[in-house]
mmCIF file of C-alpha atoms and ligand atoms in Angstrom:
data_model
loop_
_atom_site.group_PDB
_atom_site.id
_atom_site.type_symbol
_atom_site.label_atom_id
_atom_site.label_comp_id
_atom_site.label_asym_id
_atom_site.label_seq_id
_atom_site.Cartn_x
_atom_site.Cartn_y
_atom_site.Cartn_z
ATOM 1 C CA MET A 80 74.543 109.262 82.140
ATOM 2 C CA ARG A 81 76.278 109.739 85.482
ATOM 3 C CA ARG A 82 74.132 110.433 88.357
ATOM 4 C CA LYS A 83 75.141 113.746 90.105
ATOM 5 C CA TRP A 84 76.654 113.652 93.532
ATOM 6 C CA VAL A 85 76.702 116.489 96.192
ATOM 7 C CA GLY A 86 78.712 116.387 99.484
ATOM 8 C CA GLY A 87 78.384 118.711 102.457
ATOM 9 C CA ASN A 88 81.773 119.057 104.197
ATOM 10 C CA TRP A 89 81.028 120.739 107.570
ATOM 11 C CA LYS A 90 84.784 120.853 108.422
ATOM 12 C CA LEU A 91 85.525 122.035 111.966
ATOM 13 C CA ASN A 92 82.097 123.548 112.730
ATOM 14 C CA GLY A 93 78.992 123.115 114.689
ATOM 15 C CA SER A 94 77.784 121.429 117.809
ATOM 16 C CA ARG A 95 75.814 118.344 118.668
ATOM 17 C CA ALA A 96 72.542 120.236 118.548
ATOM 18 C CA MET A 97 73.504 122.016 115.261
ATOM 19 C CA ALA A 98 74.435 118.620 113.640
ATOM 20 C CA SER A 99 71.117 117.052 114.450
ATOM 21 C CA ALA A 100 69.144 120.103 113.264
ATOM 22 C CA LEU A 101 71.063 120.542 110.062
ATOM 23 C CA ALA A 102 71.033 116.917 109.129
ATOM 24 C CA GLY A 103 67.330 116.674 110.121
ATOM 25 C CA ALA A 104 66.333 119.723 107.889
ATOM 26 C CA ILE A 105 68.274 118.276 104.901
ATOM 27 C CA VAL A 106 66.550 114.965 105.257
ATOM 28 C CA ASP A 107 63.194 116.645 105.582
ATOM 29 C CA ALA A 108 63.743 118.301 102.257
ATOM 30 C CA ASP A 109 63.661 114.889 100.647
ATOM 31 C CA ILE A 110 66.344 115.630 97.995
ATOM 32 C CA GLY A 111 67.886 112.206 97.408
ATOM 33 C CA SER A 112 65.805 110.851 94.648
ATOM 34 C CA THR A 113 67.663 112.410 91.683
ATOM 35 C CA VAL A 114 71.019 113.116 93.183
ATOM 36 C CA ASP A 115 73.329 111.135 95.569
ATOM 37 C CA VAL A 116 73.908 113.224 98.709
ATOM 38 C CA ALA A 117 76.458 112.760 101.456
ATOM 39 C CA LEU A 118 77.126 114.571 104.653
ATOM 40 C CA PHE A 119 80.552 114.801 106.307
ATOM 41 C CA PRO A 120 80.244 116.165 109.918
ATOM 42 C CA PRO A 121 83.052 116.213 112.502
ATOM 43 C CA PHE A 122 83.734 112.761 113.947
ATOM 44 C CA PRO A 123 82.045 113.359 117.315
ATOM 45 C CA TYR A 124 78.683 114.142 115.587
ATOM 46 C CA LEU A 125 78.565 111.125 113.228
ATOM 47 C CA ARG A 126 76.263 109.486 115.599
ATOM 48 C CA GLU A 127 73.626 112.205 115.412
ATOM 49 C CA VAL A 128 73.900 112.652 111.848
ATOM 50 C CA CYS A 129 73.726 108.921 111.044
ATOM 51 C CA ALA A 130 70.687 108.766 113.257
ATOM 52 C CA ALA A 131 69.059 111.657 111.374
ATOM 53 C CA CYS A 132 69.771 110.157 108.072
ATOM 54 C CA ALA A 133 68.720 106.552 108.838
ATOM 55 C CA GLY A 134 66.050 105.427 106.566
ATOM 56 C CA SER A 135 66.663 108.239 104.060
ATOM 57 C CA ARG A 136 68.787 108.139 100.895
ATOM 58 C CA ILE A 137 71.461 110.441 102.332
ATOM 59 C CA VAL A 138 74.696 108.791 103.354
ATOM 60 C CA VAL A 139 77.105 109.945 105.913
ATOM 61 C CA GLY A 140 80.977 110.037 105.900
ATOM 62 C CA GLY A 141 84.040 110.851 107.788
ATOM 63 C CA GLN A 142 86.180 113.888 106.886
ATOM 64 C CA ASP A 143 89.383 111.744 107.106
ATOM 65 C CA SER A 144 90.416 108.171 108.070
ATOM 66 C CA SER A 145 93.666 106.524 108.905
ATOM 67 C CA GLN A 146 95.786 104.499 106.553
ATOM 68 C CA HIS A 147 96.309 102.066 109.468
ATOM 69 C CA GLU A 148 94.027 99.273 110.324
ATOM 70 C CA ALA A 149 94.426 99.467 114.175
ATOM 71 C CA GLY A 150 96.957 99.990 116.790
ATOM 72 C CA ALA A 151 99.021 102.705 118.600
ATOM 73 C CA PHE A 152 98.126 105.583 116.515
ATOM 74 C CA THR A 153 96.691 108.041 119.009
ATOM 75 C CA GLY A 154 94.056 110.510 117.554
ATOM 76 C CA GLU A 155 93.460 108.497 114.356
ATOM 77 C CA VAL A 156 90.098 107.075 113.287
ATOM 78 C CA SER A 157 90.122 103.900 111.228
ATOM 79 C CA ALA A 158 87.935 103.144 108.105
ATOM 80 C CA ALA A 159 86.543 100.097 109.946
ATOM 81 C CA MET A 160 85.347 102.380 112.734
ATOM 82 C CA LEU A 161 83.744 104.567 110.295
ATOM 83 C CA ARG A 162 81.864 101.693 108.801
ATOM 84 C CA ASP A 163 81.001 100.381 112.240
ATOM 85 C CA VAL A 164 79.203 103.650 113.153
ATOM 86 C CA GLY A 165 77.311 103.768 109.992
ATOM 87 C CA CYS A 166 79.364 105.664 107.442
ATOM 88 C CA ALA A 167 79.273 104.762 103.777
ATOM 89 C CA THR A 168 81.941 107.194 102.627
ATOM 90 C CA VAL A 169 84.953 109.155 103.590
ATOM 91 C CA LEU A 170 86.990 112.201 102.353
ATOM 92 C CA ALA A 171 90.640 111.468 101.374
ATOM 93 C CA GLY A 172 93.376 113.990 100.713
ATOM 94 C CA HIS A 173 91.286 117.136 101.304
ATOM 95 C CA SER A 174 93.508 120.134 100.635
ATOM 96 C CA GLU A 175 93.332 121.088 104.273
ATOM 97 C CA ARG A 176 94.715 117.801 105.243
ATOM 98 C CA ARG A 177 97.542 118.038 102.536
ATOM 99 C CA GLN A 178 98.259 121.624 103.600
ATOM 100 C CA PHE A 179 97.973 121.645 107.499
ATOM 101 C CA HIS A 180 98.898 117.862 108.144
ATOM 102 C CA GLN A 181 101.498 117.460 105.444
ATOM 103 C CA GLU A 182 99.657 114.540 103.828
ATOM 104 C CA SER A 183 101.675 113.437 100.654
ATOM 105 C CA ASN A 184 100.099 111.835 97.549
ATOM 106 C CA GLU A 185 101.261 108.405 98.641
ATOM 107 C CA LEU A 186 99.758 108.839 102.116
ATOM 108 C CA VAL A 187 96.400 109.878 100.545
ATOM 109 C CA ALA A 188 96.725 106.800 98.194
ATOM 110 C CA ALA A 189 97.214 104.457 101.320
ATOM 111 C CA LYS A 190 94.097 106.070 103.031
ATOM 112 C CA VAL A 191 92.142 105.579 99.865
ATOM 113 C CA ALA A 192 93.186 101.910 99.618
ATOM 114 C CA GLN A 193 92.290 101.393 103.435
ATOM 115 C CA ALA A 194 88.847 102.994 102.906
ATOM 116 C CA LEU A 195 88.117 100.752 99.967
ATOM 117 C CA ALA A 196 89.240 97.649 101.882
ATOM 118 C CA HIS A 197 86.498 98.532 104.339
ATOM 119 C CA GLY A 198 83.708 99.088 101.898
ATOM 120 C CA LEU A 199 83.811 102.860 102.168
ATOM 121 C CA THR A 200 83.399 105.121 99.069
ATOM 122 C CA PRO A 201 86.554 107.289 99.161
ATOM 123 C CA VAL A 202 86.120 110.830 97.934
ATOM 124 C CA LEU A 203 89.598 111.651 96.558
ATOM 125 C CA CYS A 204 90.265 115.323 96.752
ATOM 126 C CA VAL A 205 92.799 116.849 94.332
ATOM 127 C CA GLY A 206 93.551 120.496 93.576
ATOM 128 C CA GLU A 207 96.324 123.051 93.132
ATOM 129 C CA THR A 208 97.412 125.930 95.304
ATOM 130 C CA LEU A 209 97.186 129.630 94.118
ATOM 131 C CA GLU A 210 100.864 129.609 93.595
ATOM 132 C CA GLN A 211 100.807 126.481 91.529
ATOM 133 C CA HIS A 212 97.760 127.794 89.586
ATOM 134 C CA GLU A 213 99.635 131.006 88.758
ATOM 135 C CA ALA A 214 102.824 128.988 87.776
ATOM 136 C CA GLY A 215 100.661 127.069 85.268
ATOM 137 C CA ALA A 216 101.162 123.762 87.176
ATOM 138 C CA THR A 217 97.631 122.790 87.658
ATOM 139 C CA ALA A 218 97.662 119.942 85.200
ATOM 140 C CA ALA A 219 100.888 118.495 86.598
ATOM 141 C CA VAL A 220 99.808 118.898 90.232
ATOM 142 C CA VAL A 221 96.448 117.262 89.939
ATOM 143 C CA GLY A 222 97.783 114.689 87.550
ATOM 144 C CA ASN A 223 100.254 113.562 90.001
ATOM 145 C CA GLN A 224 97.721 113.542 92.854
ATOM 146 C CA LEU A 225 95.518 111.236 90.797
ATOM 147 C CA ALA A 226 98.342 109.166 89.543
ATOM 148 C CA ALA A 227 99.443 108.181 93.047
ATOM 149 C CA VAL A 228 96.038 106.643 93.732
ATOM 150 C CA MET A 229 95.839 104.948 90.253
ATOM 151 C CA GLU A 230 99.243 103.353 90.926
ATOM 152 C CA ARG A 231 98.373 102.270 94.461
ATOM 153 C CA CYS A 232 94.640 101.144 93.958
ATOM 154 C CA GLY A 233 94.504 100.374 90.221
ATOM 155 C CA ILE A 234 91.963 101.712 87.737
ATOM 156 C CA ALA A 235 89.236 99.324 88.730
ATOM 157 C CA ALA A 236 89.061 100.932 92.118
ATOM 158 C CA PHE A 237 87.720 104.076 90.379
ATOM 159 C CA GLY A 238 84.363 102.251 89.885
ATOM 160 C CA HIS A 239 84.105 102.906 93.653
ATOM 161 C CA ILE A 240 85.778 106.304 94.032
ATOM 162 C CA VAL A 241 84.396 109.875 93.743
ATOM 163 C CA ILE A 242 86.967 112.444 92.632
ATOM 164 C CA ALA A 243 86.565 115.994 94.013
ATOM 165 C CA TYR A 244 88.561 118.694 92.158
ATOM 166 C CA GLU A 245 88.921 121.445 94.633
ATOM 167 C CA PRO A 246 91.401 124.272 93.730
ATOM 168 C CA VAL A 247 92.913 125.539 96.965
ATOM 169 C CA TRP A 248 92.415 129.219 95.769
ATOM 170 C CA ALA A 249 88.758 128.667 95.388
ATOM 171 C CA ILE A 250 88.073 127.170 98.793
ATOM 172 C CA GLY A 251 86.353 129.461 101.282
ATOM 173 C CA THR A 252 87.644 132.498 99.249
ATOM 174 C CA GLY A 253 84.393 133.305 97.354
ATOM 175 C CA ARG A 254 86.461 133.029 94.147
ATOM 176 C CA CYS A 255 84.900 130.120 92.430
ATOM 177 C CA ALA A 256 86.493 128.597 89.388
ATOM 178 C CA THR A 257 84.557 129.420 86.283
ATOM 179 C CA PRO A 258 82.644 126.584 84.812
ATOM 180 C CA GLN A 259 85.139 126.515 81.882
ATOM 181 C CA GLN A 260 88.185 126.441 84.198
ATOM 182 C CA ALA A 261 86.697 123.563 86.298
ATOM 183 C CA GLN A 262 85.376 121.780 83.176
ATOM 184 C CA ASP A 263 88.952 121.726 81.585
ATOM 185 C CA VAL A 264 90.529 120.192 84.719
ATOM 186 C CA HIS A 265 87.728 117.666 84.996
ATOM 187 C CA ALA A 266 88.232 116.698 81.313
ATOM 188 C CA LEU A 267 91.995 116.343 82.082
ATOM 189 C CA LEU A 268 91.267 114.020 84.970
ATOM 190 C CA ARG A 269 88.902 111.906 83.028
ATOM 191 C CA SER A 270 91.383 111.579 80.156
ATOM 192 C CA GLN A 271 93.952 110.332 82.629
ATOM 193 C CA LEU A 272 91.565 107.674 83.911
ATOM 194 C CA ALA A 273 90.678 106.841 80.181
ATOM 195 C CA ARG A 274 94.194 106.015 79.292
ATOM 196 C CA ASP A 275 93.791 103.050 81.598
ATOM 197 C CA ASP A 276 90.017 102.191 81.049
ATOM 198 C CA ALA A 277 87.693 104.247 79.004
ATOM 199 C CA THR A 278 84.555 102.573 80.437
ATOM 200 C CA ILE A 279 85.539 103.296 84.007
ATOM 201 C CA ALA A 280 86.653 106.750 83.183
ATOM 202 C CA GLY A 281 83.184 107.290 81.702
ATOM 203 C CA SER A 282 81.308 106.284 84.792
ATOM 204 C CA THR A 283 83.595 107.936 87.552
ATOM 205 C CA ARG A 284 82.016 110.954 89.116
ATOM 206 C CA ILE A 285 84.276 113.918 89.181
ATOM 207 C CA VAL A 286 82.778 116.785 91.338
ATOM 208 C CA TYR A 287 83.843 120.331 91.866
ATOM 209 C CA GLY A 288 84.408 122.122 95.130
ATOM 210 C CA GLY A 289 85.416 125.738 95.979
ATOM 211 C CA SER A 290 82.984 128.426 96.775
ATOM 212 C CA VAL A 291 79.897 126.648 95.267
ATOM 213 C CA LYS A 292 76.771 128.573 96.288
ATOM 214 C CA PRO A 293 73.171 128.387 95.188
ATOM 215 C CA GLY A 294 73.832 131.235 92.763
ATOM 216 C CA ASN A 295 76.713 129.471 90.779
ATOM 217 C CA ALA A 296 75.884 125.724 91.269
ATOM 218 C CA ALA A 297 73.678 125.195 88.084
ATOM 219 C CA GLU A 298 76.073 126.677 85.652
ATOM 220 C CA LEU A 299 78.876 124.565 87.062
ATOM 221 C CA PHE A 300 76.802 121.363 87.039
ATOM 222 C CA ALA A 301 75.828 122.000 83.526
ATOM 223 C CA GLU A 302 79.333 121.284 82.262
ATOM 224 C CA ALA A 303 79.801 117.894 80.653
ATOM 225 C CA ASP A 304 82.452 116.594 83.086
ATOM 226 C CA ILE A 305 81.195 118.217 86.320
ATOM 227 C CA ASP A 306 79.175 115.538 88.043
ATOM 228 C CA GLY A 307 78.232 117.580 91.196
ATOM 229 C CA GLY A 308 79.901 119.411 94.019
ATOM 230 C CA LEU A 309 81.687 119.167 97.377
ATOM 231 C CA ILE A 310 80.354 122.060 99.388
ATOM 232 C CA GLY A 311 81.896 123.723 102.459
ATOM 233 C CA GLY A 312 80.511 126.943 103.689
ATOM 234 C CA ALA A 313 77.047 126.713 102.028
ATOM 235 C CA ALA A 314 76.744 123.228 103.406
ATOM 236 C CA LEU A 315 76.159 124.710 106.926
ATOM 237 C CA GLN A 316 72.882 126.334 105.876
ATOM 238 C CA ALA A 317 70.160 123.768 105.041
ATOM 239 C CA THR A 318 68.419 125.901 102.513
ATOM 240 C CA ASP A 319 71.563 126.796 100.650
ATOM 241 C CA PHE A 320 72.661 123.225 100.670
ATOM 242 C CA VAL A 321 69.194 121.963 99.577
ATOM 243 C CA SER A 322 69.164 124.393 96.749
ATOM 244 C CA ILE A 323 72.617 123.285 95.516
ATOM 245 C CA CYS A 324 71.423 119.737 95.663
ATOM 246 C CA ALA A 325 68.346 120.700 93.553
ATOM 247 C CA ALA A 326 70.619 122.305 91.009
ATOM 248 C CA ALA A 327 72.337 119.096 90.620
ATOM 249 C CA GLY A 328 69.045 116.984 90.558
HETATM 250 P P1 13P B 21 83.753 126.114 100.335
HETATM 251 O O1 13P B 21 82.526 125.705 99.801
HETATM 252 O O2 13P B 21 83.620 126.786 101.702
HETATM 253 O O3 13P B 21 84.699 126.978 99.460
HETATM 254 O O4 13P B 21 84.693 124.749 100.731
HETATM 255 C C1 13P B 21 84.840 123.857 99.709
HETATM 256 C C2 13P B 21 85.544 122.664 100.404
HETATM 257 O O5 13P B 21 86.698 122.603 100.822
HETATM 258 C C3 13P B 21 84.658 121.510 100.461
HETATM 259 O O6 13P B 21 85.495 120.404 100.886
#
């Protein structure tokens, strides 16, 4: 039985005061006993959120990290730095990075490898655009996104990776995938892993993201291959996020 996982991706939102208050309220709700919970604040607020989560079961992560170890890469944040400030995890290949920062499958794979090398749990985000969805290309698109990481990192790495399926057309749109739509893609991703190693495929968490709210979380998480969620908008309200975590627990 895979333990469920719920992440809160705050994206480009908040302030120092809001980060402390939101993380504090989530920690106070004491939700980590039956579900793994991770918070992904903007980089400048990692310090506040790590402090709020210290001693709790909630882990903290970066929203992105560099494929480079160190050096002349202005604006980048390394996996080692994230570890250094107390992060345990990091998002890789979020669709907003792929879309607005032209991150390729190969670059995302390099970022996953670098995060793993520094002991972070990468959350590999995959998902198709609306155009690709309507063209019937979902399986090919997410399959290629996953294959690039399998090739670069090897199947054993998936013992330390969380996969997040986030259809781009569902992110921030209020148009959530149906449980069946998401389940079908999750099953496809799991079978792709299983072709290399059925045991690892059976234990890898594959979570869904895209307009998850307190009202639709339980039915999504009830699907056989949906192991939790990566939450955007609803992660900015402690009560909504906590209730989504409760639906996973
Ligand atoms: P929303 O929950 O706002 O749709 O965002 C999902 C997401 O992109 C999480 O990474």
